[in-house]
Amino acid sequence: MGFVGTFLGIVGFGFGVPIGILLGYFLYIYFQPTDVEKEVDWMNQFMFDIWPYLDKAICSTIRSTTKPIFDQYIGKYCIESIEFDHLTLGTLPPTVHGVKVYETQEKQLAIEPGVRWAGNANISVILKLLSFRVTVQLLQLQIFLVPRITLKPLVPSFPCFANLSVSLMEKPRVDFGLKLLGGDIMAIPGLYRFIQETVATQISNLYHWPKVLEVPILDGASGATKKPVGILHVKVVRALNLRKMDFLGKSDPYVKLRLSGERLPSKKTSIKMSNLNPEWNEQFKLIVKDPETQVLELHVYDWEKVKMHDKLGMQVIPLRLLTPHETKTFTVDLLKNLNPNDLQNKRNRGKLVVELTFDLFKEENGRLSGTLDGDVKHSSISRASHDVSSDGGVLLVTIESAENVEGKHHNNPYALILFRGEKKKTKMIKKSRDPRWSEEFQFMLEEAPIDEKIHIEVMSKRRGFSFHGKESMGHVDINLSDVVNNGRINERYHLINSRNGIIDIEIKWSTI
């Protein structure tokens, strides 16, 4: 079910982003923050008129988004190829049944439209397994969901908001038909409900609040792009009175933690075997971009050697509860989920104790901290260069674009970053000599990289089997001493071993 759930999540992404942008913009233009607005006939008529064109745009998005995911399965499980045979969302558009508009004190607009879609979609995928063609067909897709669409921040530039974020406030109701080799597998007794519930759960796990799908609308020139402002120090202390999940023993708990709005992998503690009151006292560092809206997500799991790990409970802690540079201890009750109407949340699942400290970067103290006096503020933001110290910080590397890069056999460029044994890379741009990535990468360091270099190389990769699968299109080695001394560099570099290649890179060093 992982493949089907992932695929439906992508369908939801391709379907939700254009719909969310359209709904968000028109609601921003036409609605004032009131209670519930049910007069949405004009919006449904608009959706009906534009749907044939929106269908093609969404299907194009789904194709481009699913291709790299399909490619991950090729070569595994005897799969030779995966491709769409039919892909259309049908002729029936979604309809909006009422809209809630929330007024906040921030420069943002939050809306919750009730969306129903009973469409005649026809989506079929062909898998080639050992030269056999297997057809999987998804049809009669029906969805009811209540997304929260937040437009923020509101800016005086068209389209009047810089970012759009979408999250689900409750588990969506999903119904669909699924055929395998022409046979209706949903007719198998007991399988129908299991598949529907599993898919709805997986979609909910992808987008349920506080997990947010962020869609940037305006570029960094608007000044709305979120940049790291500090580091959250998390000490996972202990858990108390966890539930017993093993039939013959106790539980083997561990904690996963991450900040909302980030796509980075979750950090996790060690596993405490057979313990309902485990003590970890383990520390982690997370990079904070928006302390006013981000929350710390905490999930406690019971480790299993073979089957899927059972969730013991979860909780979130808003960062706005913290005062910069002050440590605060939280003892939180674990819940099944964040749905206040779920009766299972009344069941005791134990407690989790954590210590949190939010440290601002030095250049952010004067802007975000209200506890600093005027003299300190002035000295913190007016100095021309940063103090060079052995303290740790965050190295932010933004790969903007490249020009005139050319490979010998193909031109599908991506940028590869090598630093202190870590390897990171941008997305690949097909058939381009002037790729634009605008991707940021973070390296959290215990000490300043004063005498070190970072290696950035533009590579090209051909999809599928090839004797020339990868090749270098040029590289550059950047000395980081100027970054540490000045806090930031933004330069165009000529690529070594490239005839005319140039790469635009911004590097920033922030300390706490």
PDB file of N, CA and C in Angstrom, residues 370-464:
ATOM      1  N   GLY A 370      13.263  41.162  22.116  1.00  0.00           N
ATOM      2  CA  GLY A 370      12.769  42.383  22.733  1.00  0.00           C
ATOM      3  C   GLY A 370      13.421  42.686  24.055  1.00  0.00           C
ATOM      4  N   THR A 371      14.386  41.885  24.501  1.00  0.00           N
ATOM      5  CA  THR A 371      14.983  42.070  25.823  1.00  0.00           C
ATOM      6  C   THR A 371      16.300  42.825  25.772  1.00  0.00           C
ATOM      7  N   LEU A 372      16.767  43.144  24.562  1.00  0.00           N
ATOM      8  CA  LEU A 372      18.055  43.802  24.462  1.00  0.00           C
ATOM      9  C   LEU A 372      17.902  45.306  24.567  1.00  0.00           C
ATOM     10  N   ASP A 373      18.883  45.975  25.210  1.00  0.00           N
ATOM     11  CA  ASP A 373      18.800  47.431  25.305  1.00  0.00           C
ATOM     12  C   ASP A 373      19.311  48.064  24.020  1.00  0.00           C
ATOM     13  N   GLY A 374      19.132  49.369  23.906  1.00  0.00           N
ATOM     14  CA  GLY A 374      19.447  50.054  22.658  1.00  0.00           C
ATOM     15  C   GLY A 374      20.903  49.944  22.264  1.00  0.00           C
ATOM     16  N   ASP A 375      21.842  50.070  23.247  1.00  0.00           N
ATOM     17  CA  ASP A 375      23.257  50.025  22.909  1.00  0.00           C
ATOM     18  C   ASP A 375      23.643  48.686  22.336  1.00  0.00           C
ATOM     19  N   VAL A 376      23.148  47.618  22.968  1.00  0.00           N
ATOM     20  CA  VAL A 376      23.487  46.280  22.489  1.00  0.00           C
ATOM     21  C   VAL A 376      22.933  46.070  21.098  1.00  0.00           C
ATOM     22  N   LYS A 377      21.696  46.526  20.858  1.00  0.00           N
ATOM     23  CA  LYS A 377      21.093  46.378  19.541  1.00  0.00           C
ATOM     24  C   LYS A 377      21.951  47.062  18.485  1.00  0.00           C
ATOM     25  N   HIS A 378      22.368  48.276  18.793  1.00  0.00           N
ATOM     26  CA  HIS A 378      23.117  49.043  17.806  1.00  0.00           C
ATOM     27  C   HIS A 378      24.430  48.349  17.458  1.00  0.00           C
ATOM     28  N   SER A 379      25.133  47.875  18.489  1.00  0.00           N
ATOM     29  CA  SER A 379      26.419  47.247  18.228  1.00  0.00           C
ATOM     30  C   SER A 379      26.256  45.929  17.523  1.00  0.00           C
ATOM     31  N   SER A 380      25.124  45.253  17.726  1.00  0.00           N
ATOM     32  CA  SER A 380      24.943  43.939  17.125  1.00  0.00           C
ATOM     33  C   SER A 380      24.658  44.005  15.651  1.00  0.00           C
ATOM     34  N   ILE A 381      23.996  45.070  15.173  1.00  0.00           N
ATOM     35  CA  ILE A 381      23.585  45.078  13.779  1.00  0.00           C
ATOM     36  C   ILE A 381      24.364  46.080  12.934  1.00  0.00           C
ATOM     37  N   SER A 382      25.206  46.897  13.554  1.00  0.00           N
ATOM     38  CA  SER A 382      25.887  47.921  12.772  1.00  0.00           C
ATOM     39  C   SER A 382      27.325  47.565  12.444  1.00  0.00           C
ATOM     40  N   ARG A 383      27.862  46.553  13.051  1.00  0.00           N
ATOM     41  CA  ARG A 383      29.266  46.243  12.806  1.00  0.00           C
ATOM     42  C   ARG A 383      29.452  45.727  11.395  1.00  0.00           C
ATOM     43  N   ALA A 384      30.593  45.989  10.820  1.00  0.00           N
ATOM     44  CA  ALA A 384      30.834  45.634   9.423  1.00  0.00           C
ATOM     45  C   ALA A 384      31.219  44.192   9.257  1.00  0.00           C
ATOM     46  N   SER A 385      31.801  43.612  10.285  1.00  0.00           N
ATOM     47  CA  SER A 385      32.222  42.223  10.156  1.00  0.00           C
ATOM     48  C   SER A 385      31.871  41.468  11.419  1.00  0.00           C
ATOM     49  N   HIS A 386      31.844  40.130  11.299  1.00  0.00           N
ATOM     50  CA  HIS A 386      31.485  39.284  12.424  1.00  0.00           C
ATOM     51  C   HIS A 386      32.724  38.945  13.246  1.00  0.00           C
ATOM     52  N   ASP A 387      32.506  38.694  14.521  1.00  0.00           N
ATOM     53  CA  ASP A 387      33.605  38.232  15.353  1.00  0.00           C
ATOM     54  C   ASP A 387      33.966  36.815  14.962  1.00  0.00           C
ATOM     55  N   VAL A 388      35.251  36.557  14.803  1.00  0.00           N
ATOM     56  CA  VAL A 388      35.719  35.211  14.496  1.00  0.00           C
ATOM     57  C   VAL A 388      35.962  34.489  15.808  1.00  0.00           C
ATOM     58  N   SER A 389      35.257  33.432  16.030  1.00  0.00           N
ATOM     59  CA  SER A 389      35.405  32.687  17.269  1.00  0.00           C
ATOM     60  C   SER A 389      35.349  31.213  16.973  1.00  0.00           C
ATOM     61  N   SER A 390      35.608  30.436  17.999  1.00  0.00           N
ATOM     62  CA  SER A 390      35.564  28.982  17.841  1.00  0.00           C
ATOM     63  C   SER A 390      34.166  28.440  18.080  1.00  0.00           C
ATOM     64  N   ASP A 391      33.199  29.343  18.365  1.00  0.00           N
ATOM     65  CA  ASP A 391      31.839  28.882  18.606  1.00  0.00           C
ATOM     66  C   ASP A 391      31.240  28.292  17.337  1.00  0.00           C
ATOM     67  N   GLY A 392      30.240  27.438  17.548  1.00  0.00           N
ATOM     68  CA  GLY A 392      29.586  26.814  16.419  1.00  0.00           C
ATOM     69  C   GLY A 392      28.586  27.737  15.759  1.00  0.00           C
ATOM     70  N   GLY A 393      27.978  27.246  14.710  1.00  0.00           N
ATOM     71  CA  GLY A 393      26.997  28.014  13.976  1.00  0.00           C
ATOM     72  C   GLY A 393      26.453  27.207  12.821  1.00  0.00           C
ATOM     73  N   VAL A 394      25.846  27.907  11.872  1.00  0.00           N
ATOM     74  CA  VAL A 394      25.244  27.266  10.710  1.00  0.00           C
ATOM     75  C   VAL A 394      25.839  27.865   9.444  1.00  0.00           C
ATOM     76  N   LEU A 395      26.304  26.991   8.562  1.00  0.00           N
ATOM     77  CA  LEU A 395      26.792  27.391   7.254  1.00  0.00           C
ATOM     78  C   LEU A 395      25.663  27.159   6.253  1.00  0.00           C
ATOM     79  N   LEU A 396      25.199  28.245   5.641  1.00  0.00           N
ATOM     80  CA  LEU A 396      24.109  28.169   4.671  1.00  0.00           C
ATOM     81  C   LEU A 396      24.682  28.355   3.275  1.00  0.00           C
ATOM     82  N   VAL A 397      24.473  27.365   2.421  1.00  0.00           N
ATOM     83  CA  VAL A 397      24.991  27.394   1.056  1.00  0.00           C
ATOM     84  C   VAL A 397      23.809  27.405   0.098  1.00  0.00           C
ATOM     85  N   THR A 398      23.683  28.475  -0.677  1.00  0.00           N
ATOM     86  CA  THR A 398      22.605  28.590  -1.658  1.00  0.00           C
ATOM     87  C   THR A 398      23.193  28.499  -3.057  1.00  0.00           C
ATOM     88  N   ILE A 399      22.809  27.469  -3.791  1.00  0.00           N
ATOM     89  CA  ILE A 399      23.225  27.298  -5.182  1.00  0.00           C
ATOM     90  C   ILE A 399      22.154  27.950  -6.045  1.00  0.00           C
ATOM     91  N   GLU A 400      22.468  29.106  -6.595  1.00  0.00           N
ATOM     92  CA  GLU A 400      21.481  29.859  -7.358  1.00  0.00           C
ATOM     93  C   GLU A 400      21.320  29.337  -8.780  1.00  0.00           C
ATOM     94  N   SER A 401      22.379  29.417  -9.578  1.00  0.00           N
ATOM     95  CA  SER A 401      22.254  29.054 -10.992  1.00  0.00           C
ATOM     96  C   SER A 401      23.631  28.849 -11.590  1.00  0.00           C
ATOM     97  N   ALA A 402      23.633  28.412 -12.838  1.00  0.00           N
ATOM     98  CA  ALA A 402      24.876  28.264 -13.595  1.00  0.00           C
ATOM     99  C   ALA A 402      24.619  28.712 -15.029  1.00  0.00           C
ATOM    100  N   GLU A 403      25.709  29.060 -15.720  1.00  0.00           N
ATOM    101  CA  GLU A 403      25.605  29.497 -17.106  1.00  0.00           C
ATOM    102  C   GLU A 403      26.669  28.809 -17.946  1.00  0.00           C
ATOM    103  N   ASN A 404      26.301  28.518 -19.185  1.00  0.00           N
ATOM    104  CA  ASN A 404      27.238  27.986 -20.193  1.00  0.00           C
ATOM    105  C   ASN A 404      27.928  26.706 -19.746  1.00  0.00           C
ATOM    106  N   VAL A 405      27.198  25.844 -19.011  1.00  0.00           N
ATOM    107  CA  VAL A 405      27.768  24.544 -18.650  1.00  0.00           C
ATOM    108  C   VAL A 405      27.447  23.563 -19.773  1.00  0.00           C
ATOM    109  N   GLU A 406      28.408  22.723 -20.084  1.00  0.00           N
ATOM    110  CA  GLU A 406      28.242  21.838 -21.229  1.00  0.00           C
ATOM    111  C   GLU A 406      28.967  20.524 -20.985  1.00  0.00           C
ATOM    112  N   GLY A 407      28.245  19.426 -21.135  1.00  0.00           N
ATOM    113  CA  GLY A 407      28.850  18.115 -21.000  1.00  0.00           C
ATOM    114  C   GLY A 407      29.259  17.553 -22.344  1.00  0.00           C
ATOM    115  N   LYS A 408      30.069  16.531 -22.307  1.00  0.00           N
ATOM    116  CA  LYS A 408      30.524  15.908 -23.551  1.00  0.00           C
ATOM    117  C   LYS A 408      29.448  15.028 -24.174  1.00  0.00           C
ATOM    118  N   HIS A 409      28.603  14.435 -23.341  1.00  0.00           N
ATOM    119  CA  HIS A 409      27.631  13.470 -23.855  1.00  0.00           C
ATOM    120  C   HIS A 409      26.188  13.851 -23.560  1.00  0.00           C
ATOM    121  N   HIS A 410      25.941  14.680 -22.549  1.00  0.00           N
ATOM    122  CA  HIS A 410      24.578  15.092 -22.221  1.00  0.00           C
ATOM    123  C   HIS A 410      24.623  16.334 -21.351  1.00  0.00           C
ATOM    124  N   ASN A 411      23.479  17.042 -21.264  1.00  0.00           N
ATOM    125  CA  ASN A 411      23.378  18.272 -20.476  1.00  0.00           C
ATOM    126  C   ASN A 411      22.164  18.200 -19.567  1.00  0.00           C
ATOM    127  N   ASN A 412      22.294  17.451 -18.493  1.00  0.00           N
ATOM    128  CA  ASN A 412      21.265  17.349 -17.464  1.00  0.00           C
ATOM    129  C   ASN A 412      21.900  17.748 -16.129  1.00  0.00           C
ATOM    130  N   PRO A 413      22.172  19.034 -15.930  1.00  0.00           N
ATOM    131  CA  PRO A 413      23.033  19.439 -14.806  1.00  0.00           C
ATOM    132  C   PRO A 413      22.352  19.416 -13.445  1.00  0.00           C
ATOM    133  N   TYR A 414      23.156  19.090 -12.445  1.00  0.00           N
ATOM    134  CA  TYR A 414      22.809  19.278 -11.040  1.00  0.00           C
ATOM    135  C   TYR A 414      24.094  19.633 -10.301  1.00  0.00           C
ATOM    136  N   ALA A 415      23.960  20.288  -9.159  1.00  0.00           N
ATOM    137  CA  ALA A 415      25.130  20.713  -8.384  1.00  0.00           C
ATOM    138  C   ALA A 415      25.355  19.762  -7.225  1.00  0.00           C
ATOM    139  N   LEU A 416      26.599  19.377  -7.026  1.00  0.00           N
ATOM    140  CA  LEU A 416      27.005  18.472  -5.951  1.00  0.00           C
ATOM    141  C   LEU A 416      27.872  19.253  -4.965  1.00  0.00           C
ATOM    142  N   ILE A 417      27.542  19.160  -3.673  1.00  0.00           N
ATOM    143  CA  ILE A 417      28.280  19.873  -2.626  1.00  0.00           C
ATOM    144  C   ILE A 417      28.957  18.856  -1.720  1.00  0.00           C
ATOM    145  N   LEU A 418      30.256  19.016  -1.514  1.00  0.00           N
ATOM    146  CA  LEU A 418      31.023  18.137  -0.621  1.00  0.00           C
ATOM    147  C   LEU A 418      31.679  19.006   0.456  1.00  0.00           C
ATOM    148  N   PHE A 419      31.367  18.674   1.726  1.00  0.00           N
ATOM    149  CA  PHE A 419      31.946  19.428   2.830  1.00  0.00           C
ATOM    150  C   PHE A 419      31.976  18.564   4.082  1.00  0.00           C
ATOM    151  N   ARG A 420      33.163  18.425   4.663  1.00  0.00           N
ATOM    152  CA  ARG A 420      33.375  17.650   5.889  1.00  0.00           C
ATOM    153  C   ARG A 420      32.765  16.252   5.798  1.00  0.00           C
ATOM    154  N   GLY A 421      32.927  15.626   4.664  1.00  0.00           N
ATOM    155  CA  GLY A 421      32.440  14.263   4.487  1.00  0.00           C
ATOM    156  C   GLY A 421      30.975  14.159   4.125  1.00  0.00           C
ATOM    157  N   GLU A 422      30.235  15.277   4.189  1.00  0.00           N
ATOM    158  CA  GLU A 422      28.820  15.269   3.815  1.00  0.00           C
ATOM    159  C   GLU A 422      28.678  15.548   2.329  1.00  0.00           C
ATOM    160  N   LYS A 423      27.689  14.913   1.714  1.00  0.00           N
ATOM    161  CA  LYS A 423      27.415  15.093   0.293  1.00  0.00           C
ATOM    162  C   LYS A 423      25.956  15.498   0.121  1.00  0.00           C
ATOM    163  N   LYS A 424      25.728  16.631  -0.560  1.00  0.00           N
ATOM    164  CA  LYS A 424      24.374  17.087  -0.836  1.00  0.00           C
ATOM    165  C   LYS A 424      24.298  17.521  -2.293  1.00  0.00           C
ATOM    166  N   LYS A 425      23.099  17.461  -2.855  1.00  0.00           N
ATOM    167  CA  LYS A 425      22.971  17.828  -4.263  1.00  0.00           C
ATOM    168  C   LYS A 425      21.614  18.455  -4.553  1.00  0.00           C
ATOM    169  N   THR A 426      21.602  19.260  -5.601  1.00  0.00           N
ATOM    170  CA  THR A 426      20.381  19.910  -6.041  1.00  0.00           C
ATOM    171  C   THR A 426      19.576  18.964  -6.927  1.00  0.00           C
ATOM    172  N   LYS A 427      18.403  19.428  -7.333  1.00  0.00           N
ATOM    173  CA  LYS A 427      17.628  18.670  -8.310  1.00  0.00           C
ATOM    174  C   LYS A 427      18.321  18.752  -9.669  1.00  0.00           C
ATOM    175  N   MET A 428      17.988  17.820 -10.540  1.00  0.00           N
ATOM    176  CA  MET A 428      18.561  17.793 -11.879  1.00  0.00           C
ATOM    177  C   MET A 428      17.658  18.568 -12.835  1.00  0.00           C
ATOM    178  N   ILE A 429      18.272  19.387 -13.690  1.00  0.00           N
ATOM    179  CA  ILE A 429      17.546  20.149 -14.707  1.00  0.00           C
ATOM    180  C   ILE A 429      17.829  19.502 -16.058  1.00  0.00           C
ATOM    181  N   LYS A 430      16.796  19.040 -16.729  1.00  0.00           N
ATOM    182  CA  LYS A 430      16.983  18.323 -17.987  1.00  0.00           C
ATOM    183  C   LYS A 430      17.323  19.282 -19.133  1.00  0.00           C
ATOM    184  N   LYS A 431      18.259  18.852 -19.945  1.00  0.00           N
ATOM    185  CA  LYS A 431      18.584  19.486 -21.224  1.00  0.00           C
ATOM    186  C   LYS A 431      18.719  21.005 -21.085  1.00  0.00           C
ATOM    187  N   SER A 432      19.654  21.425 -20.248  1.00  0.00           N
ATOM    188  CA  SER A 432      19.843  22.852 -20.010  1.00  0.00           C
ATOM    189  C   SER A 432      21.328  23.167 -19.882  1.00  0.00           C
ATOM    190  N   ARG A 433      21.737  24.253 -20.513  1.00  0.00           N
ATOM    191  CA  ARG A 433      23.092  24.766 -20.321  1.00  0.00           C
ATOM    192  C   ARG A 433      23.111  25.947 -19.344  1.00  0.00           C
ATOM    193  N   ASP A 434      21.920  26.426 -18.995  1.00  0.00           N
ATOM    194  CA  ASP A 434      21.817  27.540 -18.051  1.00  0.00           C
ATOM    195  C   ASP A 434      20.817  27.184 -16.955  1.00  0.00           C
ATOM    196  N   PRO A 435      21.135  26.212 -16.115  1.00  0.00           N
ATOM    197  CA  PRO A 435      20.179  25.760 -15.096  1.00  0.00           C
ATOM    198  C   PRO A 435      20.018  26.784 -13.979  1.00  0.00           C
ATOM    199  N   ARG A 436      18.823  26.810 -13.412  1.00  0.00           N
ATOM    200  CA  ARG A 436      18.555  27.647 -12.238  1.00  0.00           C
ATOM    201  C   ARG A 436      17.989  26.749 -11.148  1.00  0.00           C
ATOM    202  N   TRP A 437      18.681  26.671 -10.008  1.00  0.00           N
ATOM    203  CA  TRP A 437      18.249  25.795  -8.921  1.00  0.00           C
ATOM    204  C   TRP A 437      17.627  26.580  -7.757  1.00  0.00           C
ATOM    205  N   SER A 438      18.317  27.593  -7.268  1.00  0.00           N
ATOM    206  CA  SER A 438      17.867  28.378  -6.105  1.00  0.00           C
ATOM    207  C   SER A 438      17.541  27.465  -4.929  1.00  0.00           C
ATOM    208  N   GLU A 439      18.484  26.582  -4.592  1.00  0.00           N
ATOM    209  CA  GLU A 439      18.301  25.641  -3.493  1.00  0.00           C
ATOM    210  C   GLU A 439      19.304  25.936  -2.380  1.00  0.00           C
ATOM    211  N   GLU A 440      18.815  25.823  -1.149  1.00  0.00           N
ATOM    212  CA  GLU A 440      19.638  26.126   0.021  1.00  0.00           C
ATOM    213  C   GLU A 440      19.961  24.856   0.790  1.00  0.00           C
ATOM    214  N   PHE A 441      21.190  24.785   1.283  1.00  0.00           N
ATOM    215  CA  PHE A 441      21.639  23.629   2.056  1.00  0.00           C
ATOM    216  C   PHE A 441      22.264  24.121   3.363  1.00  0.00           C
ATOM    217  N   GLN A 442      22.091  23.329   4.415  1.00  0.00           N
ATOM    218  CA  GLN A 442      22.504  23.746   5.745  1.00  0.00           C
ATOM    219  C   GLN A 442      23.532  22.762   6.310  1.00  0.00           C
ATOM    220  N   PHE A 443      24.571  23.305   6.914  1.00  0.00           N
ATOM    221  CA  PHE A 443      25.566  22.505   7.621  1.00  0.00           C
ATOM    222  C   PHE A 443      25.692  23.085   9.031  1.00  0.00           C
ATOM    223  N   MET A 444      25.291  22.313  10.032  1.00  0.00           N
ATOM    224  CA  MET A 444      25.396  22.761  11.421  1.00  0.00           C
ATOM    225  C   MET A 444      26.757  22.318  11.963  1.00  0.00           C
ATOM    226  N   LEU A 445      27.558  23.290  12.398  1.00  0.00           N
ATOM    227  CA  LEU A 445      28.949  23.029  12.765  1.00  0.00           C
ATOM    228  C   LEU A 445      29.202  23.397  14.214  1.00  0.00           C
ATOM    229  N   GLU A 446      30.085  22.656  14.858  1.00  0.00           N
ATOM    230  CA  GLU A 446      30.461  22.919  16.246  1.00  0.00           C
ATOM    231  C   GLU A 446      31.505  24.019  16.371  1.00  0.00           C
ATOM    232  N   GLU A 447      32.225  24.311  15.279  1.00  0.00           N
ATOM    233  CA  GLU A 447      33.223  25.375  15.314  1.00  0.00           C
ATOM    234  C   GLU A 447      33.295  26.033  13.943  1.00  0.00           C
ATOM    235  N   ALA A 448      33.804  27.257  13.904  1.00  0.00           N
ATOM    236  CA  ALA A 448      33.856  28.014  12.652  1.00  0.00           C
ATOM    237  C   ALA A 448      34.807  27.351  11.654  1.00  0.00           C
ATOM    238  N   PRO A 449      34.410  27.258  10.372  1.00  0.00           N
ATOM    239  CA  PRO A 449      35.257  26.625   9.341  1.00  0.00           C
ATOM    240  C   PRO A 449      36.283  27.612   8.792  1.00  0.00           C
ATOM    241  N   ILE A 450      37.133  28.160   9.657  1.00  0.00           N
ATOM    242  CA  ILE A 450      38.002  29.278   9.302  1.00  0.00           C
ATOM    243  C   ILE A 450      39.067  28.881   8.284  1.00  0.00           C
ATOM    244  N   ASP A 451      39.599  27.674   8.369  1.00  0.00           N
ATOM    245  CA  ASP A 451      40.687  27.250   7.471  1.00  0.00           C
ATOM    246  C   ASP A 451      40.255  26.104   6.566  1.00  0.00           C
ATOM    247  N   GLU A 452      39.005  26.111   6.150  1.00  0.00           N
ATOM    248  CA  GLU A 452      38.488  25.007   5.361  1.00  0.00           C
ATOM    249  C   GLU A 452      37.959  25.482   4.023  1.00  0.00           C
ATOM    250  N   LYS A 453      37.793  24.530   3.115  1.00  0.00           N
ATOM    251  CA  LYS A 453      37.238  24.798   1.802  1.00  0.00           C
ATOM    252  C   LYS A 453      35.996  23.935   1.584  1.00  0.00           C
ATOM    253  N   ILE A 454      35.118  24.412   0.723  1.00  0.00           N
ATOM    254  CA  ILE A 454      33.942  23.647   0.333  1.00  0.00           C
ATOM    255  C   ILE A 454      34.036  23.387  -1.169  1.00  0.00           C
ATOM    256  N   HIS A 455      33.743  22.155  -1.571  1.00  0.00           N
ATOM    257  CA  HIS A 455      33.862  21.738  -2.974  1.00  0.00           C
ATOM    258  C   HIS A 455      32.466  21.694  -3.591  1.00  0.00           C
ATOM    259  N   ILE A 456      32.257  22.433  -4.669  1.00  0.00           N
ATOM    260  CA  ILE A 456      30.980  22.450  -5.379  1.00  0.00           C
ATOM    261  C   ILE A 456      31.245  22.102  -6.844  1.00  0.00           C
ATOM    262  N   GLU A 457      30.545  21.090  -7.321  1.00  0.00           N
ATOM    263  CA  GLU A 457      30.783  20.585  -8.671  1.00  0.00           C
ATOM    264  C   GLU A 457      29.459  20.465  -9.420  1.00  0.00           C
ATOM    265  N   VAL A 458      29.467  20.907 -10.676  1.00  0.00           N
ATOM    266  CA  VAL A 458      28.294  20.751 -11.534  1.00  0.00           C
ATOM    267  C   VAL A 458      28.443  19.442 -12.296  1.00  0.00           C
ATOM    268  N   MET A 459      27.472  18.566 -12.112  1.00  0.00           N
ATOM    269  CA  MET A 459      27.487  17.250 -12.727  1.00  0.00           C
ATOM    270  C   MET A 459      26.336  17.136 -13.718  1.00  0.00           C
ATOM    271  N   SER A 460      26.460  16.178 -14.619  1.00  0.00           N
ATOM    272  CA  SER A 460      25.372  15.839 -15.533  1.00  0.00           C
ATOM    273  C   SER A 460      25.144  14.342 -15.458  1.00  0.00           C
ATOM    274  N   LYS A 461      23.860  13.960 -15.483  1.00  0.00           N
ATOM    275  CA  LYS A 461      23.510  12.556 -15.345  1.00  0.00           C
ATOM    276  C   LYS A 461      22.518  12.169 -16.425  1.00  0.00           C
ATOM    277  N   ARG A 462      22.775  11.062 -17.074  1.00  0.00           N
ATOM    278  CA  ARG A 462      21.834  10.529 -18.066  1.00  0.00           C
ATOM    279  C   ARG A 462      20.961   9.482 -17.404  1.00  0.00           C
ATOM    280  N   ARG A 463      19.666   9.584 -17.629  1.00  0.00           N
ATOM    281  CA  ARG A 463      18.738   8.616 -17.046  1.00  0.00           C
ATOM    282  C   ARG A 463      18.840   7.293 -17.783  1.00  0.00           C
ATOM    283  N   GLY A 464      18.607   6.217 -17.035  1.00  0.00           N
ATOM    284  CA  GLY A 464      18.664   4.894 -17.635  1.00  0.00           C
ATOM    285  C   GLY A 464      20.095   4.414 -17.779  1.00  0.00           C
TER     286      GLY A 464
END
